GROMACS .gro file of C-alpha atoms in nm:
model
  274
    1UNK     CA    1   2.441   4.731   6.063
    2UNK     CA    2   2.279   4.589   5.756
    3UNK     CA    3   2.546   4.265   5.743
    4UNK     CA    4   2.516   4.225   6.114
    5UNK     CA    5   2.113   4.195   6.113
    6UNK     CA    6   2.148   3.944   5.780
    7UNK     CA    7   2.359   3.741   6.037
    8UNK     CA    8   2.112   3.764   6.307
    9UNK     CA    9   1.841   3.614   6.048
   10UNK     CA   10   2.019   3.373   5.936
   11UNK     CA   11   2.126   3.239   6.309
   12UNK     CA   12   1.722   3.264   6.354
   13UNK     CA   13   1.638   3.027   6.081
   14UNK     CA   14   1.885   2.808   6.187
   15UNK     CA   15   1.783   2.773   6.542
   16UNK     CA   16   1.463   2.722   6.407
   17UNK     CA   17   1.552   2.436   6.149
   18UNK     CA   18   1.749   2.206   6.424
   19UNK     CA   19   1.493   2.264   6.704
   20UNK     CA   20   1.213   2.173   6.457
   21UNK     CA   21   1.420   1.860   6.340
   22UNK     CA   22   1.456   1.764   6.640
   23UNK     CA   23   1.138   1.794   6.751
   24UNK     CA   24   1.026   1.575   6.454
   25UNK     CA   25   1.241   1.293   6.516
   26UNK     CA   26   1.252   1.299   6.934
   27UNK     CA   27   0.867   1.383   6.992
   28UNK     CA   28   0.770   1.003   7.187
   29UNK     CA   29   0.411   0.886   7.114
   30UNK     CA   30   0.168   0.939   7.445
   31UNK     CA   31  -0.005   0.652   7.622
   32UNK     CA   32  -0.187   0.581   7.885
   33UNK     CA   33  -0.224   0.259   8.085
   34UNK     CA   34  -0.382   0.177   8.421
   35UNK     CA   35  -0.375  -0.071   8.728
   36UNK     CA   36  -0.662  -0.303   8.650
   37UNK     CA   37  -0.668  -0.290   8.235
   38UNK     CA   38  -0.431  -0.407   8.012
   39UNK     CA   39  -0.303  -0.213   7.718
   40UNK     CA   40  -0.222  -0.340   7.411
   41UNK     CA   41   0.015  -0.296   7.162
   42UNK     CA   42   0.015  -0.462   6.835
   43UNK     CA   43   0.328  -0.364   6.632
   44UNK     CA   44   0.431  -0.493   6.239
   45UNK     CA   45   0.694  -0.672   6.308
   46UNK     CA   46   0.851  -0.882   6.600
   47UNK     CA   47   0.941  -0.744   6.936
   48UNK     CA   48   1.325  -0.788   6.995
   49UNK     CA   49   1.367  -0.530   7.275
   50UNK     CA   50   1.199  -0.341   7.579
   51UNK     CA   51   1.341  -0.086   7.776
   52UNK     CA   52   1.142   0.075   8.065
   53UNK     CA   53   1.184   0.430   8.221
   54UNK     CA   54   1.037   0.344   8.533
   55UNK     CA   55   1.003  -0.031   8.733
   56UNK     CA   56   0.630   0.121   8.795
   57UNK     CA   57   0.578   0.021   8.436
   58UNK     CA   58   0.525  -0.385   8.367
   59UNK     CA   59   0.590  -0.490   7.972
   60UNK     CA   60   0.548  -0.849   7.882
   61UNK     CA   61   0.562  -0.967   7.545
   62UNK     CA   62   0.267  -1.233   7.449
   63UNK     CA   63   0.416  -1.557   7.438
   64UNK     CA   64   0.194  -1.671   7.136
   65UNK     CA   65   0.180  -1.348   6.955
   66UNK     CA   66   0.577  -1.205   6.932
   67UNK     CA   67   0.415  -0.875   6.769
   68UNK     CA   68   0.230  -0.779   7.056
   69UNK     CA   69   0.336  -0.575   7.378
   70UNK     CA   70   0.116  -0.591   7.678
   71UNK     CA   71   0.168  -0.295   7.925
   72UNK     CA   72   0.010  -0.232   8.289
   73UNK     CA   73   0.069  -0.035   8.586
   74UNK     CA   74   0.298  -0.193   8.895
   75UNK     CA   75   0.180   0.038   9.141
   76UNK     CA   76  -0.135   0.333   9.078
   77UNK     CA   77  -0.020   0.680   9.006
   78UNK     CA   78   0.317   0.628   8.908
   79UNK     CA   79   0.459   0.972   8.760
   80UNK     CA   80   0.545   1.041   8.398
   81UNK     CA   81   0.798   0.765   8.188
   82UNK     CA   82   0.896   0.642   7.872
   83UNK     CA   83   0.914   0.298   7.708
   84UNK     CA   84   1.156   0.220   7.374
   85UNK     CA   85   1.056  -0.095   7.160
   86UNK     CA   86   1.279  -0.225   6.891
   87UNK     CA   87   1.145  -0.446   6.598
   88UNK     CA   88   1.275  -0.717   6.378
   89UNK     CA   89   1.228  -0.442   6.156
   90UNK     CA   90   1.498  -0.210   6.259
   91UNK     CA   91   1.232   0.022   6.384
   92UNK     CA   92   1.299   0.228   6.716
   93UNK     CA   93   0.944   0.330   6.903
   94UNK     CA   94   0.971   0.622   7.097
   95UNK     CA   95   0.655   0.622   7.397
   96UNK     CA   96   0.567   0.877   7.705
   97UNK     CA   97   0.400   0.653   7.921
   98UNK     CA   98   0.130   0.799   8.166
   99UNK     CA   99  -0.108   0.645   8.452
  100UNK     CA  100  -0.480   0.695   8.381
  101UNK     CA  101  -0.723   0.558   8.579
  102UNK     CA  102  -0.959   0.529   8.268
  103UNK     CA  103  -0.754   0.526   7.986
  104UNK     CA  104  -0.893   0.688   7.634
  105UNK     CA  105  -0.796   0.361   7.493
  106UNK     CA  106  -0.603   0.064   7.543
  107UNK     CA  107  -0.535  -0.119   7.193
  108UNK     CA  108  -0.278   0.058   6.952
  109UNK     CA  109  -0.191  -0.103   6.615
  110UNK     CA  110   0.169   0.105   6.600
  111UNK     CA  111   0.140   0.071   6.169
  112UNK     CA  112  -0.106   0.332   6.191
  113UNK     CA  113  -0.009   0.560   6.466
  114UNK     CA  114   0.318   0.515   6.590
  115UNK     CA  115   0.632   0.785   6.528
  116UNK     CA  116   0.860   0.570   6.499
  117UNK     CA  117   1.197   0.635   6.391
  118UNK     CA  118   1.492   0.413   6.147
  119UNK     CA  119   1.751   0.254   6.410
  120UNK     CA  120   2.012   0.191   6.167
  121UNK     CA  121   2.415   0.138   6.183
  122UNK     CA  122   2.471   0.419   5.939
  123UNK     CA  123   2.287   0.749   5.999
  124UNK     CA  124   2.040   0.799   5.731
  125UNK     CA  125   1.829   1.083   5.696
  126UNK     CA  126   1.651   1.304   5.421
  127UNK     CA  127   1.936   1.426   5.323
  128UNK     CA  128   2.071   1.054   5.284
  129UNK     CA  129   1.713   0.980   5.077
  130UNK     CA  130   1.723   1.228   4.857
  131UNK     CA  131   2.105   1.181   4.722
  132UNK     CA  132   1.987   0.818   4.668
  133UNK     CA  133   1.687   0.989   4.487
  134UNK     CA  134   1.924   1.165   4.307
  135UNK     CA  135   2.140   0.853   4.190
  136UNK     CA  136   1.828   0.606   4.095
  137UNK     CA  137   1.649   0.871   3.899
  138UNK     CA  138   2.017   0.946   3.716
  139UNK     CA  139   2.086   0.582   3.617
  140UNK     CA  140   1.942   0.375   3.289
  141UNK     CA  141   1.582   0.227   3.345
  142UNK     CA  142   1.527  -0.098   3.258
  143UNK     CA  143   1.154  -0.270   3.318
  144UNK     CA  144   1.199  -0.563   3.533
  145UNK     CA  145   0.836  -0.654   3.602
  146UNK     CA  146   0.454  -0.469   3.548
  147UNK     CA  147   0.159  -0.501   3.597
  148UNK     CA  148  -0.130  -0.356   3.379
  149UNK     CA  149  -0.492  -0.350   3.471
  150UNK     CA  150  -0.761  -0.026   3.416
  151UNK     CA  151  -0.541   0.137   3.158
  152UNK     CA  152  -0.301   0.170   3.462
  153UNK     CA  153   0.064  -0.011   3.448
  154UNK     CA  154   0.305   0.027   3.731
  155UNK     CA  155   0.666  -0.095   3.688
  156UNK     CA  156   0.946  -0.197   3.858
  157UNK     CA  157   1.215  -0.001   3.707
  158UNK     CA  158   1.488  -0.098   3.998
  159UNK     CA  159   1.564  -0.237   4.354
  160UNK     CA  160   1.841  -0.096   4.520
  161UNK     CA  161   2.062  -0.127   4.860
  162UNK     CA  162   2.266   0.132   5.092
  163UNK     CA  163   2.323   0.186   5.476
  164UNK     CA  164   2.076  -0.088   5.594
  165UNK     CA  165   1.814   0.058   5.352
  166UNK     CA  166   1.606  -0.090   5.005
  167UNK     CA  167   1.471   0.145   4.753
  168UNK     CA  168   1.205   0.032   4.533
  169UNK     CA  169   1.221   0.264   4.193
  170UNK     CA  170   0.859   0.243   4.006
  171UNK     CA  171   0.687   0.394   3.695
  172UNK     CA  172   0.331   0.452   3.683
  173UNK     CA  173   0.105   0.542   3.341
  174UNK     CA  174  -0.206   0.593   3.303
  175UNK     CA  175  -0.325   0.560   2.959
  176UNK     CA  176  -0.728   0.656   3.058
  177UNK     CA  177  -0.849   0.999   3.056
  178UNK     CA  178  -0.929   1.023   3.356
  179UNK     CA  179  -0.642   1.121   3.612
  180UNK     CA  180  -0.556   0.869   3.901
  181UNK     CA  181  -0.518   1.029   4.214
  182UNK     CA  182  -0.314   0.787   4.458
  183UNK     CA  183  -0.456   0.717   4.833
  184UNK     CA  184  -0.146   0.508   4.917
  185UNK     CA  185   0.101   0.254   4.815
  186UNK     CA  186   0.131   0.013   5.063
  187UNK     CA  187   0.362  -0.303   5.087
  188UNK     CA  188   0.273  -0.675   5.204
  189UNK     CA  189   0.435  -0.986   5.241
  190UNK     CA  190   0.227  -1.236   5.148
  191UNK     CA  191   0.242  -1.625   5.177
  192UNK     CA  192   0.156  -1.737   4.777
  193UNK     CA  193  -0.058  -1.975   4.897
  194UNK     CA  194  -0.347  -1.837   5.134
  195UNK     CA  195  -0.475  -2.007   5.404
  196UNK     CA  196  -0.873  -1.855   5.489
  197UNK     CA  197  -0.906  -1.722   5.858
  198UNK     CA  198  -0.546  -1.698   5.938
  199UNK     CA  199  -0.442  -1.358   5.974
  200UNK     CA  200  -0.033  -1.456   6.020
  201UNK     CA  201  -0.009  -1.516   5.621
  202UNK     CA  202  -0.005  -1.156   5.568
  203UNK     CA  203   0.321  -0.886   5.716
  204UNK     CA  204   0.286  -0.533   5.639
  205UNK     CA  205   0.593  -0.343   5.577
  206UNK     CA  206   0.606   0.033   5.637
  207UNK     CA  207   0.860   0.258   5.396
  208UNK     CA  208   1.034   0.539   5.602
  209UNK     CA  209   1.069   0.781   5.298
  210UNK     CA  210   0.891   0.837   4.977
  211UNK     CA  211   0.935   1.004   4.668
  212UNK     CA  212   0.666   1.079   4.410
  213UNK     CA  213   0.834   1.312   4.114
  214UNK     CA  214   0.450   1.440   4.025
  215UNK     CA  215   0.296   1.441   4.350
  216UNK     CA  216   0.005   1.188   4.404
  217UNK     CA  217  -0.187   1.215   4.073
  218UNK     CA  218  -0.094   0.991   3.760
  219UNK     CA  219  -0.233   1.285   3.469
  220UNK     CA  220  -0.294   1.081   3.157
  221UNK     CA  221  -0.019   1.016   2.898
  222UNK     CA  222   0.230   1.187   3.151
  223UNK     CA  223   0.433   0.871   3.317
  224UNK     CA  224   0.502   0.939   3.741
  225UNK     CA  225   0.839   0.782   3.915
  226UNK     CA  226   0.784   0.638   4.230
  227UNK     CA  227   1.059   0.570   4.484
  228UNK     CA  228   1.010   0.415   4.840
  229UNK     CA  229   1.316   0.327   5.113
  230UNK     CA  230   1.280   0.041   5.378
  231UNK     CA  231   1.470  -0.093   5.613
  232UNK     CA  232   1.649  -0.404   5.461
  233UNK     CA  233   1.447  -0.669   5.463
  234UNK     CA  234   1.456  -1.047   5.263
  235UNK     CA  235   1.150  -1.257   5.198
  236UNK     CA  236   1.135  -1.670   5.198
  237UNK     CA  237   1.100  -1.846   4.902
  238UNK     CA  238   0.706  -1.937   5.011
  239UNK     CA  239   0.611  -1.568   5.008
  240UNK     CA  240   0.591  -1.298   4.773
  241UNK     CA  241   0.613  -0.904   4.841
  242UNK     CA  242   0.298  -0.714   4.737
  243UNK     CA  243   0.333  -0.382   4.636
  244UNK     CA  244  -0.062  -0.256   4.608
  245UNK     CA  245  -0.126   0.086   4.442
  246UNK     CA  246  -0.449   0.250   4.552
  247UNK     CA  247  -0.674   0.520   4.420
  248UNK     CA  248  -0.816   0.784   4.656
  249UNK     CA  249  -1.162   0.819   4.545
  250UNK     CA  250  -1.206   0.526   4.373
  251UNK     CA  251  -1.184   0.144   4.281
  252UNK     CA  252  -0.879   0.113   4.075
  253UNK     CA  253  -0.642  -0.098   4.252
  254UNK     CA  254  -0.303  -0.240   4.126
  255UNK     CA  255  -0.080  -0.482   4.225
  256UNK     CA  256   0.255  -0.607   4.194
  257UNK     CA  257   0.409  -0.931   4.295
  258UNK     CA  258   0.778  -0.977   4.335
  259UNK     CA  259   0.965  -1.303   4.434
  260UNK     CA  260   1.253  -1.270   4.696
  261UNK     CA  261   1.520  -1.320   4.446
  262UNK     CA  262   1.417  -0.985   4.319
  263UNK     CA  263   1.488  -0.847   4.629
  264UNK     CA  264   1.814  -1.030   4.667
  265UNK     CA  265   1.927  -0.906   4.311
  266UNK     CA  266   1.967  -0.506   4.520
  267UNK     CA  267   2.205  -0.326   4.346
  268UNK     CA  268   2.461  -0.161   4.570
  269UNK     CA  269   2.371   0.235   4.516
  270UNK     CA  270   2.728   0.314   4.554
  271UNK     CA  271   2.802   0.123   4.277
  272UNK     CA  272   2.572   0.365   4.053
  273UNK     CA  273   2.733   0.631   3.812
  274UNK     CA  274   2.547   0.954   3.783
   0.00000   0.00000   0.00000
């Protein structure tokens, strides 16, 4: 009786582990558009693909603009749909489209909201991130570029390549005695030359997984490892890649500036010895 009711448990947690995982990864973000309004959405990267649920539901990209989606409604009350975008950056967007005749709101910028989820070749998933985890922490560090400012120095210690994904391995110390609690770490490409009032010199890139050994607070004298996966990516020789560190309740701001031949110089994780 006991062994049979372990077995039953165990079945439970199971069930409850896939539906929950697949809840996380299949769970579409909701919008609503309407007959007379336009909704917009405004995604990091380049539109490559629309596919529609429903002909009720009109998609145009902006001919100017290839990062923005408009969306309307073909006829009024059209029932429940969905709407898939794919991005030059190997992103999948997952929508539930709806017909309001007021919507809530009608201009998304999909960096900050969106679920989106990695369309990739390969299948990679947690499990996938945190083997490669594994690997980069296990291999010899070697300090390929810092940057130092506010008794704060973040390093590159390693880029990295596998299945369609880049991994970024970086060291952060904090020397001061005060503790550095980080808001976000956010990536840019950036032309090296700016141009004032032109907001197409700067591309935000958004990592799919992260890793932070300490969790989000640099403690003084005790160094933090850093690792964040993208999707594979390459940046022209007139732009840089801006990796800006950011303190939560604070000022103390950090940046570092790689070249694309940094980014070219991946080392294939594979070829990594534990």
């Amino acid at each position: 009786m006991r062994i049979l009711t372990i077995k039953l448990s165990c079945l439970l947690l199971i069930s409850f582990w896939v539906c929950n995982g697949l809840w996380a990864q299949e769970q579409p973000f909701p919008l609503e558009v309407t007959w007379d309004k336009t909704t917009v959405l405004v995604f990091p990267g380049e539109v490559l693909s629309i596919d529609r649920g429903s002909r009720s539901l009109l998609a145009q990209k902006d001919e100017v603009a290839g990062n923005v989606l408009k969306l309307k409604g073909g006829v009024r009350y059209f029932p429940i749909t969905n709407l898939h975008v794919i991005t030059d950056q190997g992103i999948l967007y997952q929508f539930e489209v709806r017909y309001a005749e007021r919507p809530i709101k009608t201009t998304y910028h999909m960096l900050e909201t969106a679920r989106a989820n990695l369309l990739l070749n390969n299948e990679h998933n947690k499990v996938s991130f945190h083997y490669a985890v594994h690997q980069i922490i296990g291999n010899k560090i070697k300090v390929e570029k810092r940057v130092n400012k506010y008794q704060m120095r973040m390093s590159l210690l390693g880029i990295y390549q596998q299945e369609g994904m880049i991994y970024f391995h970086l060291g952060l110390e904090n020397k001061a005695p005060l503790p550095f609690e980080i808001k976000e770490l956010k990536a840019t490409i950036k032309d090296k030359r700016q141009v004032k009032r032109t907001s197409s010199q700067t591309t935000p890139l958004e990592h799919t997984y992260s890793y932070y050994e300490n969790g989000k607070q640099v403690i003084s004298q005790k160094p933090q490892v850093v690792i964040l996966a993208f999707p594979q990516f390459t940046i022209a020789d007139k732009k840089q890649l801006h990796l800006q560190l950011n303190e939560k309740h604070g000022d103390r701001t950090l940046i570092l500036k790689l070249k694309g031949k940094h980014v070219l110089k991946a080392k294939r994780l594979a070829d990594v010895q534990l």
